[in-house]
Coordinates of C-alpha atoms in Angstrom, one line a residue:
M1 CA -15.0 -35.8 -59.1
R2 CA -13.8 -34.9 -62.6
R3 CA -13.3 -31.3 -61.4
V4 CA -11.1 -32.5 -58.5
W5 CA -8.9 -34.5 -60.9
K6 CA -8.6 -31.5 -63.1
W7 CA -7.4 -29.4 -60.2
L8 CA -5.0 -32.1 -59.1
F9 CA -3.6 -32.4 -62.6
A10 CA -3.2 -28.6 -62.8
V11 CA -1.3 -28.6 -59.4
L12 CA 0.9 -31.5 -60.7
I13 CA 1.7 -29.5 -63.8
L14 CA 2.6 -26.4 -61.7
I15 CA 4.8 -28.5 -59.5
V16 CA 6.7 -30.0 -62.4
V17 CA 7.1 -26.7 -64.2
G18 CA 8.1 -25.0 -60.9
A19 CA 10.7 -27.7 -60.2
F20 CA 12.1 -27.4 -63.7
A21 CA 12.3 -23.6 -63.5
L22 CA 14.0 -23.9 -60.1
F23 CA 16.5 -26.3 -61.5
F24 CA 17.1 -24.2 -64.6
L25 CA 17.6 -21.0 -62.7
L26 CA 19.6 -22.2 -59.7
F27 CA 21.0 -25.7 -59.9
R28 CA 21.7 -26.7 -63.6
P29 CA 25.5 -27.0 -63.7
V30 CA 27.3 -25.1 -66.5
A31 CA 30.8 -26.3 -67.3
Q32 CA 33.7 -24.0 -66.6
P33 CA 35.6 -22.7 -69.7
K34 CA 38.0 -25.4 -71.0
T35 CA 41.7 -24.9 -70.5
N36 CA 44.8 -27.0 -71.0
D37 CA 46.6 -25.2 -68.2
L38 CA 46.7 -27.8 -65.4
A39 CA 47.9 -25.1 -62.9
E40 CA 44.8 -23.0 -63.7
V41 CA 42.6 -26.1 -63.1
F42 CA 44.3 -26.7 -59.8
N43 CA 44.1 -23.0 -58.7
H44 CA 40.5 -22.3 -59.9
G45 CA 38.9 -25.5 -61.1
S46 CA 35.6 -26.7 -59.6
I47 CA 35.6 -29.7 -57.2
G48 CA 31.8 -30.0 -57.4
N49 CA 31.0 -28.3 -54.2
E50 CA 29.2 -25.2 -55.5
E51 CA 25.7 -26.4 -54.6
A52 CA 26.7 -27.1 -51.0
Q53 CA 29.4 -24.4 -50.4
G54 CA 28.9 -21.9 -53.2
I55 CA 28.1 -18.3 -52.4
P56 CA 26.5 -16.2 -55.2
Y57 CA 29.4 -14.2 -56.8
W58 CA 28.0 -10.7 -56.2
I59 CA 27.2 -11.4 -52.6
W60 CA 30.7 -12.8 -52.1
R61 CA 32.3 -9.8 -53.7
G62 CA 30.5 -7.3 -51.4
L63 CA 31.0 -9.0 -48.0
P64 CA 34.5 -7.6 -47.1
Q65 CA 33.3 -4.0 -47.8
L66 CA 30.0 -4.6 -45.9
F67 CA 31.6 -6.2 -42.9
P68 CA 35.2 -5.1 -42.5
E69 CA 35.0 -5.4 -38.8
H70 CA 34.7 -9.2 -39.1
L71 CA 37.9 -9.5 -41.1
P72 CA 41.2 -10.4 -39.3
A73 CA 43.4 -7.6 -38.2
N74 CA 45.3 -5.6 -40.9
A75 CA 42.5 -6.5 -43.2
D76 CA 42.8 -6.2 -47.0
G77 CA 39.7 -7.8 -48.3
Y78 CA 40.0 -11.5 -49.0
R79 CA 43.8 -11.2 -48.9
A80 CA 43.4 -10.9 -45.1
F81 CA 43.0 -14.7 -45.1
G82 CA 46.5 -15.2 -46.6
L83 CA 45.1 -15.9 -50.1
Y84 CA 47.1 -15.0 -53.1
W85 CA 45.1 -12.9 -55.6
R86 CA 46.8 -12.5 -59.0
A87 CA 46.1 -9.3 -60.9
G88 CA 43.2 -9.9 -63.4
D89 CA 41.8 -13.0 -61.7
E90 CA 38.1 -13.0 -60.8
V91 CA 38.9 -14.5 -57.4
P92 CA 42.0 -15.4 -55.3
V93 CA 43.8 -18.6 -55.8
G94 CA 42.0 -21.4 -54.1
L95 CA 38.5 -20.3 -55.1
S96 CA 36.5 -21.5 -58.1
V97 CA 33.7 -19.7 -59.9
K98 CA 31.1 -21.9 -61.5
T99 CA 27.6 -21.2 -62.8
L100 CA 24.7 -23.1 -61.4
G101 CA 21.5 -22.3 -63.4
V102 CA 22.1 -18.6 -64.3
I103 CA 24.0 -17.6 -61.1
E104 CA 27.8 -17.7 -60.7
R105 CA 28.9 -19.1 -57.4
V106 CA 32.2 -19.0 -55.5
A107 CA 33.5 -22.0 -53.6
P108 CA 36.8 -23.2 -52.2
N109 CA 38.9 -25.8 -54.0
C110 CA 42.1 -27.8 -53.2
A111 CA 44.3 -24.8 -53.8
F112 CA 42.7 -22.8 -50.9
C113 CA 44.9 -24.7 -48.5
H114 CA 47.6 -25.9 -50.9
Q115 CA 49.1 -22.7 -52.1
G116 CA 52.3 -20.9 -51.0
S117 CA 53.9 -17.5 -51.3
Y118 CA 57.3 -16.1 -50.3
R119 CA 59.7 -13.3 -50.5
L120 CA 63.5 -13.4 -50.4
H121 CA 63.8 -9.8 -49.5
A122 CA 61.5 -7.5 -47.5
D123 CA 61.1 -4.9 -50.3
E124 CA 60.0 -7.3 -53.0
P125 CA 56.5 -8.5 -53.9
A126 CA 55.4 -12.0 -52.8
R127 CA 55.7 -14.8 -55.3
L128 CA 53.0 -17.5 -55.7
V129 CA 54.0 -21.1 -55.2
D130 CA 51.5 -23.5 -56.9
A131 CA 50.4 -26.4 -54.7
G132 CA 52.6 -25.1 -51.8
A133 CA 52.2 -25.6 -48.1
G134 CA 49.8 -22.8 -47.5
T135 CA 51.9 -21.3 -44.8
R136 CA 50.0 -18.0 -44.8
V137 CA 46.5 -19.2 -45.5
N138 CA 44.0 -19.1 -42.6
P139 CA 41.0 -21.2 -43.5
Q140 CA 39.6 -21.0 -40.0
A141 CA 39.5 -17.2 -40.2
Y142 CA 37.7 -17.4 -43.5
I143 CA 35.1 -19.8 -42.0
R144 CA 34.6 -17.5 -38.9
F145 CA 34.2 -14.5 -41.2
L146 CA 31.4 -16.1 -43.1
I147 CA 29.8 -17.3 -39.8
D148 CA 30.0 -13.8 -38.3
V149 CA 28.5 -12.3 -41.4
G150 CA 25.6 -14.7 -41.4
A151 CA 24.9 -13.9 -37.7
D152 CA 25.1 -10.1 -38.3
P153 CA 21.6 -8.5 -38.3
R154 CA 22.9 -6.0 -40.8
F155 CA 23.1 -8.7 -43.4
T156 CA 20.0 -7.5 -45.2
A157 CA 18.9 -7.5 -48.8
G158 CA 18.8 -3.7 -48.8
R159 CA 22.4 -3.3 -47.6
V160 CA 23.8 -6.1 -49.9
M161 CA 22.0 -4.8 -53.0
A162 CA 23.2 -1.3 -52.3
E163 CA 26.8 -2.6 -52.2
I164 CA 26.3 -4.6 -55.4
D165 CA 25.0 -1.5 -57.1
K166 CA 28.4 0.2 -56.6
I167 CA 30.2 -2.3 -58.8
Y168 CA 27.6 -4.0 -61.0
D169 CA 24.6 -2.7 -63.0
M170 CA 22.4 -5.8 -62.3
P171 CA 19.5 -6.5 -64.7
L172 CA 16.0 -6.5 -63.2
W173 CA 15.4 -10.2 -63.3
E174 CA 18.7 -10.9 -61.6
R175 CA 18.1 -8.2 -59.1
A176 CA 14.8 -9.8 -58.1
L177 CA 16.5 -13.2 -57.8
Y178 CA 19.2 -11.8 -55.6
R179 CA 16.9 -9.7 -53.4
F180 CA 14.1 -12.3 -52.7
V181 CA 15.9 -15.6 -53.0
L182 CA 19.7 -15.6 -53.0
I183 CA 20.4 -13.2 -50.2
P184 CA 17.9 -14.7 -47.7
A185 CA 19.1 -18.2 -48.7
T186 CA 22.8 -17.3 -48.3
R187 CA 22.1 -15.7 -44.9
A188 CA 20.4 -18.9 -43.7
A189 CA 23.2 -21.1 -45.1
L190 CA 25.9 -19.1 -43.2
Q191 CA 23.9 -19.3 -40.0
E192 CA 23.7 -23.0 -40.5
Q193 CA 27.4 -23.1 -41.0
G194 CA 27.8 -21.4 -37.6
R195 CA 25.9 -24.3 -36.0
R196 CA 27.9 -26.9 -37.9
F197 CA 31.2 -25.4 -36.8
A198 CA 30.2 -24.7 -33.2
W199 CA 32.6 -27.4 -32.0
M200 CA 35.6 -25.2 -33.0
K201 CA 34.9 -22.9 -30.0
D202 CA 36.2 -25.7 -27.6
R203 CA 39.5 -26.2 -29.4
P204 CA 42.7 -24.1 -29.8
D205 CA 42.8 -22.0 -32.9
W206 CA 44.3 -23.4 -36.0
G207 CA 46.2 -20.2 -37.0
P208 CA 47.7 -19.5 -40.4
G209 CA 49.1 -22.4 -42.3
R210 CA 47.2 -25.0 -40.3
I211 CA 43.8 -26.8 -40.4
D212 CA 41.9 -29.4 -38.5
P213 CA 41.3 -31.4 -41.7
F214 CA 39.2 -34.3 -40.7
N215 CA 37.2 -33.3 -37.6
P216 CA 34.8 -31.3 -39.9
V217 CA 34.4 -34.4 -42.0
K218 CA 33.8 -36.6 -38.9
F219 CA 31.2 -34.4 -37.4
Q220 CA 29.4 -33.2 -40.5
N221 CA 29.8 -35.7 -43.3
L222 CA 30.2 -38.9 -41.3
Q223 CA 27.9 -37.7 -38.5
L224 CA 30.1 -39.1 -35.8
A225 CA 29.7 -37.6 -32.3
D226 CA 32.1 -34.9 -31.1
D227 CA 34.9 -36.9 -29.4
G228 CA 36.9 -33.8 -28.2
T229 CA 39.9 -34.6 -30.4
I230 CA 42.2 -32.0 -31.8
G231 CA 43.5 -32.5 -35.3
N232 CA 45.3 -29.2 -35.8
S233 CA 48.2 -29.7 -38.2
D234 CA 50.2 -28.0 -41.0
M235 CA 48.9 -28.0 -44.5
M236 CA 51.2 -30.1 -46.6
P237 CA 52.6 -29.1 -50.0
L238 CA 51.3 -31.3 -52.9
W239 CA 54.5 -31.6 -54.9
S240 CA 55.9 -34.4 -57.0
L241 CA 53.4 -37.0 -55.8
A242 CA 54.1 -39.3 -58.7
D243 CA 56.5 -41.0 -56.4
V244 CA 53.7 -42.2 -54.1
A245 CA 52.2 -44.5 -56.8
A246 CA 52.0 -48.0 -55.5
T247 CA 54.5 -50.6 -56.8
N248 CA 54.4 -54.4 -56.8
T249 CA 55.9 -54.4 -53.4
R250 CA 55.0 -51.2 -51.6
R251 CA 52.2 -48.8 -51.0
F252 CA 53.0 -45.3 -49.8
S253 CA 51.0 -43.4 -47.2
L254 CA 49.4 -40.0 -47.6
H255 CA 48.4 -37.4 -45.0
W256 CA 50.4 -36.8 -41.9
D257 CA 49.2 -40.0 -40.2
G258 CA 49.1 -42.1 -43.4
L259 CA 45.4 -42.6 -43.3
Q260 CA 45.2 -43.1 -47.1
T261 CA 47.5 -45.0 -49.6
D262 CA 45.9 -44.0 -52.8
L263 CA 46.3 -40.5 -54.4
Y264 CA 43.1 -40.3 -56.3
E265 CA 41.0 -41.5 -53.3
T266 CA 42.7 -38.8 -51.4
V267 CA 41.6 -36.2 -53.9
V268 CA 38.0 -37.5 -54.1
S269 CA 37.6 -37.7 -50.3
G270 CA 39.1 -34.2 -50.0
A271 CA 36.5 -32.9 -52.4
I272 CA 33.7 -34.7 -50.4
G273 CA 35.0 -33.0 -47.3
D274 CA 34.6 -29.7 -49.0
G275 CA 31.0 -30.3 -50.2
M276 CA 31.1 -32.5 -53.3
T277 CA 28.3 -35.1 -53.5
Y278 CA 27.6 -38.1 -55.6
K279 CA 25.2 -36.0 -57.7
S280 CA 28.0 -33.6 -58.7
Y281 CA 30.8 -36.2 -58.9
G282 CA 29.8 -37.3 -62.5
G283 CA 30.3 -33.8 -63.8
T284 CA 33.5 -33.2 -61.7
E285 CA 35.4 -36.4 -62.1
G286 CA 37.3 -35.2 -65.1
E287 CA 38.5 -32.1 -63.3
L288 CA 39.5 -34.1 -60.2
R289 CA 41.6 -36.4 -62.4
R290 CA 43.3 -33.3 -64.0
I291 CA 44.0 -32.0 -60.5
T292 CA 45.5 -35.3 -59.6
D293 CA 47.7 -35.2 -62.7
F294 CA 48.9 -31.7 -61.7
I295 CA 50.0 -32.7 -58.2
R296 CA 51.8 -35.7 -59.6
L297 CA 53.9 -33.6 -61.8
Q298 CA 54.2 -30.2 -60.1
G299 CA 57.4 -29.7 -58.1
P300 CA 58.6 -26.9 -55.8
P301 CA 60.5 -23.9 -57.1
P302 CA 64.3 -24.3 -57.0
S303 CA 65.9 -23.3 -53.8
P304 CA 67.6 -19.8 -53.7
F305 CA 70.3 -21.2 -51.4
S306 CA 73.3 -22.0 -53.6
P307 CA 77.1 -22.1 -53.4
A308 CA 77.0 -20.2 -56.8
R309 CA 75.9 -17.0 -55.1
S310 CA 78.5 -14.6 -53.9
A311 CA 79.9 -14.9 -50.4
G312 CA 78.1 -11.8 -49.2
D313 CA 74.7 -12.9 -50.5
P314 CA 72.4 -14.0 -47.6
Y315 CA 71.4 -17.0 -49.7
H316 CA 75.0 -18.2 -50.3
V317 CA 75.9 -21.6 -48.8
D318 CA 79.4 -23.0 -48.7
A319 CA 79.9 -25.8 -51.2
A320 CA 82.1 -28.0 -48.9
A321 CA 79.5 -27.6 -46.1
V322 CA 76.7 -28.7 -48.4
D323 CA 78.7 -31.8 -49.5
A324 CA 79.4 -32.7 -45.9
G325 CA 75.7 -32.0 -45.0
H326 CA 74.6 -34.3 -47.8
A327 CA 76.7 -37.1 -46.3
I328 CA 75.1 -36.6 -42.9
Y329 CA 71.6 -36.6 -44.5
A330 CA 72.4 -39.8 -46.4
A331 CA 73.5 -41.5 -43.1
Q332 CA 70.8 -40.2 -40.7
C333 CA 67.8 -38.9 -42.7
A334 CA 67.5 -40.6 -46.1
V335 CA 66.0 -43.9 -44.8
C336 CA 62.8 -42.0 -43.8
H337 CA 62.8 -38.9 -46.0
D338 CA 64.3 -40.0 -49.3
A339 CA 62.0 -41.5 -51.9
K340 CA 64.2 -44.6 -52.1
G341 CA 64.4 -44.9 -48.4
A342 CA 63.0 -48.1 -46.7
R343 CA 60.8 -46.1 -44.4
Y344 CA 59.7 -43.4 -46.8
R345 CA 56.0 -42.5 -46.5
T346 CA 55.6 -45.4 -44.0
P347 CA 53.9 -44.5 -40.7
I348 CA 56.6 -44.4 -38.0
S349 CA 55.4 -45.3 -34.5
I350 CA 54.5 -42.3 -32.3
V351 CA 56.5 -44.0 -29.5
E352 CA 59.6 -43.8 -31.7
L353 CA 58.9 -40.3 -32.9
G354 CA 57.8 -38.8 -29.6
T355 CA 56.0 -35.8 -31.3
D356 CA 52.6 -34.4 -30.3
R357 CA 50.0 -37.1 -30.8
H358 CA 46.7 -35.1 -31.0
R359 CA 46.6 -35.2 -34.8
L360 CA 47.1 -39.0 -34.7
D361 CA 44.3 -39.6 -32.2
M362 CA 41.9 -37.4 -34.2
W363 CA 41.6 -40.1 -36.9
T364 CA 39.8 -42.9 -35.2
P365 CA 39.0 -46.5 -36.3
A366 CA 35.3 -45.4 -36.3
A367 CA 36.1 -42.6 -38.7
R368 CA 37.9 -45.0 -41.0
D369 CA 35.1 -47.5 -41.1
R370 CA 32.4 -44.8 -41.6
Y371 CA 34.3 -43.2 -44.5
V372 CA 34.8 -46.5 -46.2
A373 CA 31.0 -46.9 -46.1
Y374 CA 30.3 -43.3 -46.9
E375 CA 26.9 -42.4 -48.4
P376 CA 24.8 -45.7 -48.4
G377 CA 23.5 -46.5 -51.8
Y378 CA 26.4 -45.0 -53.6
A379 CA 29.7 -46.9 -54.1
W380 CA 32.7 -44.5 -54.1
G381 CA 35.0 -47.5 -54.2
F382 CA 37.1 -46.4 -51.3
A383 CA 39.5 -49.3 -50.5
N384 CA 42.6 -47.6 -49.0
F385 CA 41.6 -45.9 -45.8
Q386 CA 43.5 -47.1 -42.8
K387 CA 44.2 -46.3 -39.1
T388 CA 47.9 -46.1 -38.2
D389 CA 49.9 -45.6 -35.0
G390 CA 52.3 -43.0 -36.2
Y391 CA 53.2 -40.2 -38.5
V392 CA 54.6 -40.3 -42.1
A393 CA 58.0 -39.1 -43.1
T394 CA 57.6 -37.1 -46.3
G395 CA 60.1 -36.1 -48.9
L396 CA 62.1 -32.9 -48.2
R397 CA 62.1 -31.1 -51.5
G398 CA 61.3 -27.5 -51.1
L399 CA 62.1 -27.7 -47.4
W400 CA 63.1 -24.0 -47.4
L401 CA 59.5 -23.1 -48.2
R402 CA 57.8 -25.4 -45.6
G403 CA 58.5 -23.8 -42.2
P404 CA 57.4 -24.1 -39.5
Y405 CA 58.3 -27.8 -39.1
L406 CA 56.9 -31.1 -37.7
H407 CA 53.4 -32.2 -38.5
N408 CA 51.8 -29.5 -36.4
G409 CA 54.2 -26.7 -37.3
S410 CA 55.5 -26.4 -33.8
V411 CA 59.2 -25.8 -34.6
P412 CA 59.8 -22.4 -36.3
T413 CA 63.1 -23.0 -38.2
L414 CA 65.3 -25.8 -39.5
R415 CA 68.0 -24.7 -37.1
A416 CA 65.6 -25.0 -34.2
L417 CA 64.6 -28.5 -35.3
L418 CA 68.2 -29.6 -34.8
L419 CA 68.0 -28.5 -31.1
P420 CA 66.9 -30.7 -28.3
P421 CA 63.2 -30.1 -27.6
A422 CA 63.9 -28.3 -24.3
E423 CA 65.9 -25.7 -26.2
R424 CA 63.4 -25.1 -29.1
P425 CA 61.4 -21.8 -29.0
K426 CA 58.3 -22.1 -26.9
Q427 CA 56.5 -19.2 -28.6
F428 CA 56.9 -17.7 -32.0
Y429 CA 54.9 -16.2 -34.9
R430 CA 53.5 -17.9 -37.9
G431 CA 52.2 -16.7 -41.3
Y432 CA 54.9 -14.2 -42.4
D433 CA 56.3 -14.8 -45.8
L434 CA 59.9 -13.5 -45.7
V435 CA 62.4 -16.4 -45.9
D436 CA 64.8 -16.7 -42.9
A437 CA 68.1 -17.0 -44.8
D438 CA 70.0 -17.7 -41.6
N439 CA 67.9 -20.4 -40.0
G440 CA 65.8 -21.9 -42.7
G441 CA 62.0 -21.4 -42.8
F442 CA 60.4 -18.0 -42.4
R443 CA 61.1 -15.0 -40.2
S444 CA 59.1 -15.9 -37.1
L445 CA 60.9 -15.1 -33.8
P446 CA 60.0 -12.2 -31.5
D447 CA 62.9 -10.0 -32.6
T448 CA 62.1 -10.3 -36.3
P449 CA 59.4 -8.8 -38.6
G450 CA 57.5 -12.1 -38.1
A451 CA 56.4 -10.7 -34.8
K452 CA 54.8 -7.7 -36.5
F453 CA 53.2 -9.5 -39.4
G454 CA 52.6 -13.0 -38.1
T455 CA 50.2 -14.7 -35.7
F456 CA 51.3 -15.8 -32.2
Y457 CA 51.9 -19.5 -31.7
D458 CA 52.2 -21.1 -28.2
T459 CA 53.6 -24.6 -27.9
N460 CA 51.9 -25.0 -24.5
Q461 CA 48.5 -25.2 -26.2
P462 CA 47.0 -28.7 -26.7
G463 CA 48.0 -30.0 -30.1
N464 CA 50.9 -27.6 -30.3
G465 CA 53.6 -29.6 -28.6
N466 CA 57.1 -29.3 -30.0
G467 CA 58.7 -32.4 -28.6
G468 CA 60.1 -35.5 -30.4
H469 CA 61.9 -36.0 -33.7
L470 CA 65.4 -36.2 -32.1
W471 CA 67.3 -37.1 -35.2
G472 CA 70.2 -34.7 -35.7
T473 CA 69.8 -33.1 -32.3
D474 CA 73.0 -34.8 -30.9
L475 CA 75.3 -33.8 -33.8
P476 CA 78.3 -31.6 -33.0
P477 CA 77.8 -27.9 -33.8
E478 CA 79.8 -28.0 -37.0
A479 CA 77.9 -31.0 -38.3
K480 CA 74.6 -29.3 -37.6
E481 CA 75.7 -26.3 -39.6
Q482 CA 76.7 -28.6 -42.5
L483 CA 73.4 -30.4 -42.4
L484 CA 71.5 -27.1 -42.2
S485 CA 73.4 -25.9 -45.3
Y486 CA 72.4 -29.0 -47.3
L487 CA 68.7 -28.9 -46.1
K488 CA 68.4 -25.3 -47.3
T489 CA 69.3 -26.3 -50.8
L490 CA 66.6 -29.0 -51.3

């Protein structure tokens, strides 16, 4: 009997030592280097999702070279997904690198969707816009790329290690860890991702600049049944959100349908949706609060449209027209879109708006209730989720960088938004970054370079409807031009 106890004790010791070694090698979080640059924290800071979403760095680096056929057309590595990759950065904007144990892992953060880029002239390089509307980013294409890689029988340890050997002289201990543990585990995780996102096959594509933000949360995190809803909507810019702080008399709504009224809860719930857990929250809370500080303070770049430009400049706007347009805006738009307006960031009934309601119907009372009670046994303190019956009118700063327009990005330009719905373009192209100096927004119509470099958008698809929002559509032609001149300058 004593011998049995000795064996059991030895097995127990081995289990404890093995668990400790596993934690030390693969899961012990190592803090990222400290920085006082809040933009850097926003663009590359960890949101605590590396354990759930993180891909070992050297595997991630090699995937575009190993599987170029799974990249979108006109592929250029990870830039093919519309991500902005600054020279000298380890990864593109919107991805973090954090070490767990002894292995660096790459995972998406808030900036993956909330980044922007643009060009004023076709022959100049794109400029990064921190916390922008993500008009070129295609998160669905990135998800599909990883799913396709995981399902590809050529994703073997031999091929991956051969690719890594081209760029990194890996030490023996790390080589063994990658070959026998990390590559098989990554392949299995990507295959599981394919099963978790199978519901996407039954819905219209998101396309660049858009995402179905809460159906993944509903089906995976909240474990609600697939209800067939379509939440496809534009990714919002995260600019100047200090003005959504609650006052003694008002709370301001966030997200297109106003499902939240607290900025920090929005940041935390977003991180949960991307893989953060209560176990990683403690080590991530400080970074999430710094990200929140950044989006409170960060504003859009100044508009290039100005009366100060010479008359022949494509970004010149007439001063008298801008003044007249400002008066029209104050009379017809400010009550909803100005930060001091009575209806600012208040859900406006879908009956009054008349826009496509798919995004509104995606967020259900059951989803609200389930998220409030998320993760039994752990109190997140969520107190500001709600179900509404309309969409929120946001501020219009940086409007020149936010095309296409409406919550689902179904109207390509500001000029088109001032047309009756029946006269708005039915089909256009999204995802090109050259500003449309004539019409406001980006070049997007069939007879522009947007057709060559963008992605086709069809308003006849479910969730893509371009109706509603009739304000300004009945103005005389001269008044429309004046309002357009003013809106370009915001």
